[in-house]
Tab-separated table of C-alpha atoms in Angstrom:
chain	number	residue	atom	x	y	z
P	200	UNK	CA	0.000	0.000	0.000
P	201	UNK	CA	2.991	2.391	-0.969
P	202	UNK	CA	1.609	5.735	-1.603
P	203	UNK	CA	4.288	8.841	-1.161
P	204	UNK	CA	8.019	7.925	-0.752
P	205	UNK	CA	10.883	10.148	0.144
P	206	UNK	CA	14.416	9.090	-0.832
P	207	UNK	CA	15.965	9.378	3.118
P	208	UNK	CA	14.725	8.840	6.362
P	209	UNK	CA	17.660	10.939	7.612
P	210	UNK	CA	20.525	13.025	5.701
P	211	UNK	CA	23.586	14.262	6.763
P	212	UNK	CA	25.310	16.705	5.072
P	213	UNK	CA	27.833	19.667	5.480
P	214	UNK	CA	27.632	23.321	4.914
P	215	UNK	CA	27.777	24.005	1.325
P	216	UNK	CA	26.813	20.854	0.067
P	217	UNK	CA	24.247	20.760	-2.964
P	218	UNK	CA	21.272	18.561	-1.378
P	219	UNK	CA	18.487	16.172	-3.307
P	220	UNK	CA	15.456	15.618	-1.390
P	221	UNK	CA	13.007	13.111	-3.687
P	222	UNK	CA	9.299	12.015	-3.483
P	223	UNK	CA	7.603	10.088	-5.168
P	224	UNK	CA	3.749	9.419	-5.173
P	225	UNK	CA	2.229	6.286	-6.865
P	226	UNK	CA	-1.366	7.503	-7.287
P	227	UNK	CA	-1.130	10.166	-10.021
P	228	UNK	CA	-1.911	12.848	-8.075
P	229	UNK	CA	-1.629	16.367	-9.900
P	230	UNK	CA	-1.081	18.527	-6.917
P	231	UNK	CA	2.499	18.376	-5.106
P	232	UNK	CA	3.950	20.100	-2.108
P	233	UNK	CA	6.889	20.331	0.276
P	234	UNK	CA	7.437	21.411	3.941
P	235	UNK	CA	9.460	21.531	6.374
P	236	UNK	CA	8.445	20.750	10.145
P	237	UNK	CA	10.458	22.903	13.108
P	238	UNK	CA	9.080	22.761	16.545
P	239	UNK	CA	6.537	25.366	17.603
P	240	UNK	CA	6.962	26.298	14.176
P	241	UNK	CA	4.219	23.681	12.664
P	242	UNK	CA	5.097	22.852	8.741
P	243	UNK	CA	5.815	25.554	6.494
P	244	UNK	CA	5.059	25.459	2.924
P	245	UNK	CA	8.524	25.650	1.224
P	246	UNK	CA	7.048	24.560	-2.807
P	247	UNK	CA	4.149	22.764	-4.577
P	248	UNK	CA	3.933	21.675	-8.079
P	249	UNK	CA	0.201	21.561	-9.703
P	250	UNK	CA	1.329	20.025	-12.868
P	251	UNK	CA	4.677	18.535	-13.954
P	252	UNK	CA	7.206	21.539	-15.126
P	253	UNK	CA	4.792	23.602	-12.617
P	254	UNK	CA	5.852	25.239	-10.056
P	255	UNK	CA	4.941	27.976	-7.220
P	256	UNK	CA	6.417	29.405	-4.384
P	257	UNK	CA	5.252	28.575	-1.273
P	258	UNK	CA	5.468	30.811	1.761
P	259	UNK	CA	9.562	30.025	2.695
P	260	UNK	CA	10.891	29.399	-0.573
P	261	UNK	CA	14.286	30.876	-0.277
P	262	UNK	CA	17.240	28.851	-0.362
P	263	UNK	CA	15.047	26.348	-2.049
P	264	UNK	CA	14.198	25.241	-5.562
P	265	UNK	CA	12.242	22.205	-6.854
P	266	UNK	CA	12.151	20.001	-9.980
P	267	UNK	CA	9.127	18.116	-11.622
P	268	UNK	CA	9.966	16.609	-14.936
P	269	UNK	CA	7.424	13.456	-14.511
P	270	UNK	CA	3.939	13.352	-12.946
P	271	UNK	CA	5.214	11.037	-10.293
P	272	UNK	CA	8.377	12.748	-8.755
P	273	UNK	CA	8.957	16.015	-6.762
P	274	UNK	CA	12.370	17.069	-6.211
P	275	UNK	CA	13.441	19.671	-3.490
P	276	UNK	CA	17.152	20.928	-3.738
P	277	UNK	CA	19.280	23.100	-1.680
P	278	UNK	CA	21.942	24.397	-3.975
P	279	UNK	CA	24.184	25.705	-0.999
P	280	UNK	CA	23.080	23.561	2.290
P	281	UNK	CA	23.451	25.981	5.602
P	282	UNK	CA	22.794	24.872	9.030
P	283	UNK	CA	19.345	26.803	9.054
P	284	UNK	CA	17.848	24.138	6.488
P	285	UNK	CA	18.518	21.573	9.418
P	286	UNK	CA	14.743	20.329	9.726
P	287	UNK	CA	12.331	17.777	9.080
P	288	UNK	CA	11.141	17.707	5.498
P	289	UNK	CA	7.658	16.069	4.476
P	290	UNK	CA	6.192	15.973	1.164
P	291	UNK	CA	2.470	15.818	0.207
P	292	UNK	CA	0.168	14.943	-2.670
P	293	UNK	CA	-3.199	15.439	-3.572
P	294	UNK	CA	-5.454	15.329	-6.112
P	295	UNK	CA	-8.748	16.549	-5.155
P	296	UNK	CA	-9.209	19.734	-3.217
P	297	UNK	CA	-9.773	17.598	0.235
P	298	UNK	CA	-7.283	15.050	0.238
P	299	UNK	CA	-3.843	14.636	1.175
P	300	UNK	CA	-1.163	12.071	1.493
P	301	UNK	CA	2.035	12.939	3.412
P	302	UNK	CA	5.213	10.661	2.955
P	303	UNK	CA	7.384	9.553	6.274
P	304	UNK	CA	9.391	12.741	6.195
P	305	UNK	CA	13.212	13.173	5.974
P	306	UNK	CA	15.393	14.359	8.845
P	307	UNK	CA	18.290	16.487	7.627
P	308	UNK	CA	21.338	17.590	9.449
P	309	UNK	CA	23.419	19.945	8.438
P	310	UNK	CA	26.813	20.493	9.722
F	122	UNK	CA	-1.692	36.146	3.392
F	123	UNK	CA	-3.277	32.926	5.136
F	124	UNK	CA	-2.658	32.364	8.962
F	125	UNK	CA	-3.490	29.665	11.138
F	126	UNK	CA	-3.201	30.116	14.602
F	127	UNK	CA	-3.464	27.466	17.934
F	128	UNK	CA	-1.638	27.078	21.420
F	129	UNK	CA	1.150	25.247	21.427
F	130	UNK	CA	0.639	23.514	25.154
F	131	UNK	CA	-2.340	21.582	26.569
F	132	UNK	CA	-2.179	19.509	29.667
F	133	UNK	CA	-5.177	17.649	30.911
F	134	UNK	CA	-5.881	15.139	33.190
F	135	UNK	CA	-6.261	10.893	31.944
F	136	UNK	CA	-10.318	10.598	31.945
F	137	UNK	CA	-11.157	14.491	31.423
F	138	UNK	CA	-11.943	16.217	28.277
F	139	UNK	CA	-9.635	18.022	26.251
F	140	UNK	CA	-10.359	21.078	24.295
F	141	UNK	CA	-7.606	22.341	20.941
F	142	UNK	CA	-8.711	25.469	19.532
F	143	UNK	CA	-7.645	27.060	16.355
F	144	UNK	CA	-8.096	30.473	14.150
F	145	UNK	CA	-7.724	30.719	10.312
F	146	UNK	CA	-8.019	33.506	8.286
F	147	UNK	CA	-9.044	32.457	4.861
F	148	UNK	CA	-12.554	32.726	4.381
F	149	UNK	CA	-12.598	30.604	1.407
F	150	UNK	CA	-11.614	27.452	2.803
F	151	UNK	CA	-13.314	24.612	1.809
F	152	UNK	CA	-12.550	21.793	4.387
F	153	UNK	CA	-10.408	21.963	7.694
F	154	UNK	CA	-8.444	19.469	9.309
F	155	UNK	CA	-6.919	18.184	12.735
F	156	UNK	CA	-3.721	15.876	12.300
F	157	UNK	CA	-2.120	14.093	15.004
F	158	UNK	CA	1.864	13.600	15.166
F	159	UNK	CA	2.973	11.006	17.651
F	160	UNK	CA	6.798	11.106	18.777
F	161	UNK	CA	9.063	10.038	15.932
F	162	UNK	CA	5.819	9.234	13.736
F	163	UNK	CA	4.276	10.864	10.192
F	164	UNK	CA	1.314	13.192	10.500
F	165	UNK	CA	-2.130	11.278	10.842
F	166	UNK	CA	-5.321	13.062	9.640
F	167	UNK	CA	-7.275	12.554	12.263
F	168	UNK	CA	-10.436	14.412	10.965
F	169	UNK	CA	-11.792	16.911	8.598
F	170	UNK	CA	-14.629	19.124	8.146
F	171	UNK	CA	-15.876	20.280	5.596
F	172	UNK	CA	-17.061	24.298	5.637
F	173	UNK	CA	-20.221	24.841	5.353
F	174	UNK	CA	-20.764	22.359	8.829
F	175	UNK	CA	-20.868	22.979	12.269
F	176	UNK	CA	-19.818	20.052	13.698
F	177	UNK	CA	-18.898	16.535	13.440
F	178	UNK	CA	-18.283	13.586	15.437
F	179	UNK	CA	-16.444	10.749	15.153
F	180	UNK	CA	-16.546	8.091	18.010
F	181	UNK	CA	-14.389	9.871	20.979
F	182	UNK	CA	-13.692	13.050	18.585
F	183	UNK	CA	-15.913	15.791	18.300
F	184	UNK	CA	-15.045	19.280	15.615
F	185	UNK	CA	-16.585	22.345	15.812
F	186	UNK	CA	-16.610	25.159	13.016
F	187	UNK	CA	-17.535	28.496	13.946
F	188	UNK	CA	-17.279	30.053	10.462
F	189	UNK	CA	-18.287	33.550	11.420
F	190	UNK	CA	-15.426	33.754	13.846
F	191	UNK	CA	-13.732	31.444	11.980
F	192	UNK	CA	-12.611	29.497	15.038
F	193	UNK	CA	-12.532	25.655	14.866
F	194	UNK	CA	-11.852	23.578	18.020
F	195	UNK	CA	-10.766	19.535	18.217
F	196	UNK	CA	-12.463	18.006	21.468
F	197	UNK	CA	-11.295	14.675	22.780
F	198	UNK	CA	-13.595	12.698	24.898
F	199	UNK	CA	-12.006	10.979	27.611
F	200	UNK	CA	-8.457	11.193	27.141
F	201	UNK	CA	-6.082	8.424	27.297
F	202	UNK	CA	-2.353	9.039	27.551
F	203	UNK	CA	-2.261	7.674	23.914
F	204	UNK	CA	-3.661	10.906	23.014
F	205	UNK	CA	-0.421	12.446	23.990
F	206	UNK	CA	0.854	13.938	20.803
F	207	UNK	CA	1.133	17.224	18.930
F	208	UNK	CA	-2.420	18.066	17.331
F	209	UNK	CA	-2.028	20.430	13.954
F	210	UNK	CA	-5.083	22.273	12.900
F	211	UNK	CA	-4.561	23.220	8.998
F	212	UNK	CA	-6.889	24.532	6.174
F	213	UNK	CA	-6.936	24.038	2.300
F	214	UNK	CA	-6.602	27.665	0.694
F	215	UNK	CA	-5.809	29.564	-2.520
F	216	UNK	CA	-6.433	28.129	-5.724
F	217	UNK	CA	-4.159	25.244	-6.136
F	218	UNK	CA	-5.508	24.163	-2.300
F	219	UNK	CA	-2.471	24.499	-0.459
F	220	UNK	CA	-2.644	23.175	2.882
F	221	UNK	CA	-1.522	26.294	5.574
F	222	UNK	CA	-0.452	24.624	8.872
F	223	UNK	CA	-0.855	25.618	12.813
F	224	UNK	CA	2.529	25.902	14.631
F	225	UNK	CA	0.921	22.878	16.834
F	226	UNK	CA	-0.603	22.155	20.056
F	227	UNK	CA	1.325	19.688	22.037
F	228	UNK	CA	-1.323	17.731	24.196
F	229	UNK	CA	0.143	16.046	27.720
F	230	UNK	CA	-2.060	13.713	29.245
F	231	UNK	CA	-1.215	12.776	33.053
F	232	UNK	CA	-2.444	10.602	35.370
């Protein structure tokens, strides 16, 4: 009953590093999005895709770009990792206006 | 720009009530949700309504929607300490339905 996959259930990387975060959803949704989870924070809405080669900025998108080239797969990539990206990251998919399916979330450290 | 708002602490009592309340700002929501995050676990939708209700229950869970103050609250009847968890309220806004988080309410149930 795999539905959204993410690549990592925990990262490490160091300062500078160019990072790959990957999702994939097997239940062609349209709609795609990514957070990232800090405590007393709640998730914040980093990117979402509504199409493949779609893309919109979410409300923290700096620092941050994303890649969708197929239907299934949603890419989030730090080009320059800094400690402040240290977080959980969860991605989402959807494709009707009510429901969502969140993958298992990757931790990633960055030193 | 869309807000949700809860507490982030609750402590009640094994056996007693417990009462989460949220505030959202976007008008044009269409459903809102509670998750549940245990430690170290995903997010689990716990329960949705959809906006033009007042309330629903489910079994020991009971939503209200207050649309005019736009206030919705999460009660749990008789709380068990494997309620303990954080409780995120969230809502589906804008036109691609993004889903706009709470920071979190962290709910402590003691003996």
């Amino acid at each position: 009953d795999v539905k959204v996959t993410q690549s990592s259930r925990y990262l490490v990387k160091r300062t500078g590093e160019k990072v790959f975060l990957e999702c994939v959803q097997d239940m062609d949704h349209e709609n795609m999005f990514w957070y990232r989870q800090d405590p007393g924070l709640g998730l914040r809405l980093i990117y979402f895709s509504y199409d493949v080669k779609m893309k919109e900025k979410g409300d923290i998108p700096e620092g941050y770009s994303v890649s969708r080239e197929k239907k299934e797969r949603f890419s989030l990539i730090l080009e320059s990792a800094s400690t402040n990206q240290t977080s959980m990251y969860l991605c989402a998919s959807s494709l009707s206006n009510w429901q969502y399916d969140f993958g298992p979330g990757t931790r990633l450290t960055v030193t | 720009g869309e807000d949700v708002e809860q507490s982030l602490f609750l402590s009640v009592r094994e056996g007693d009530s417990s009462v989460i309340n949220c505030t959202y700002t976007d008008s044009s929501s269409t459903y809102l949700y509670w998750y549940k995050q245990e430690p170290g676990a995903g997010l689990q939708l716990l329960t949705y309504i959809f906006s033009n209700m007042d309330m629903k229950q489910d079994q020991r869970l009971t939503v209200l929607l207050n649309k005019k103050d736009k206030h919705l609250s999460l009660r749990i009847a008789d709380t068990q300490t494997g309620d303990s968890a954080i409780y995120f309220c969230a809502e589906n806004s804008g036109g691609y339905n993004k889903l706009i988080f709470g920071a979190g309410t962290r709910l402590a149930v003691h003996p």
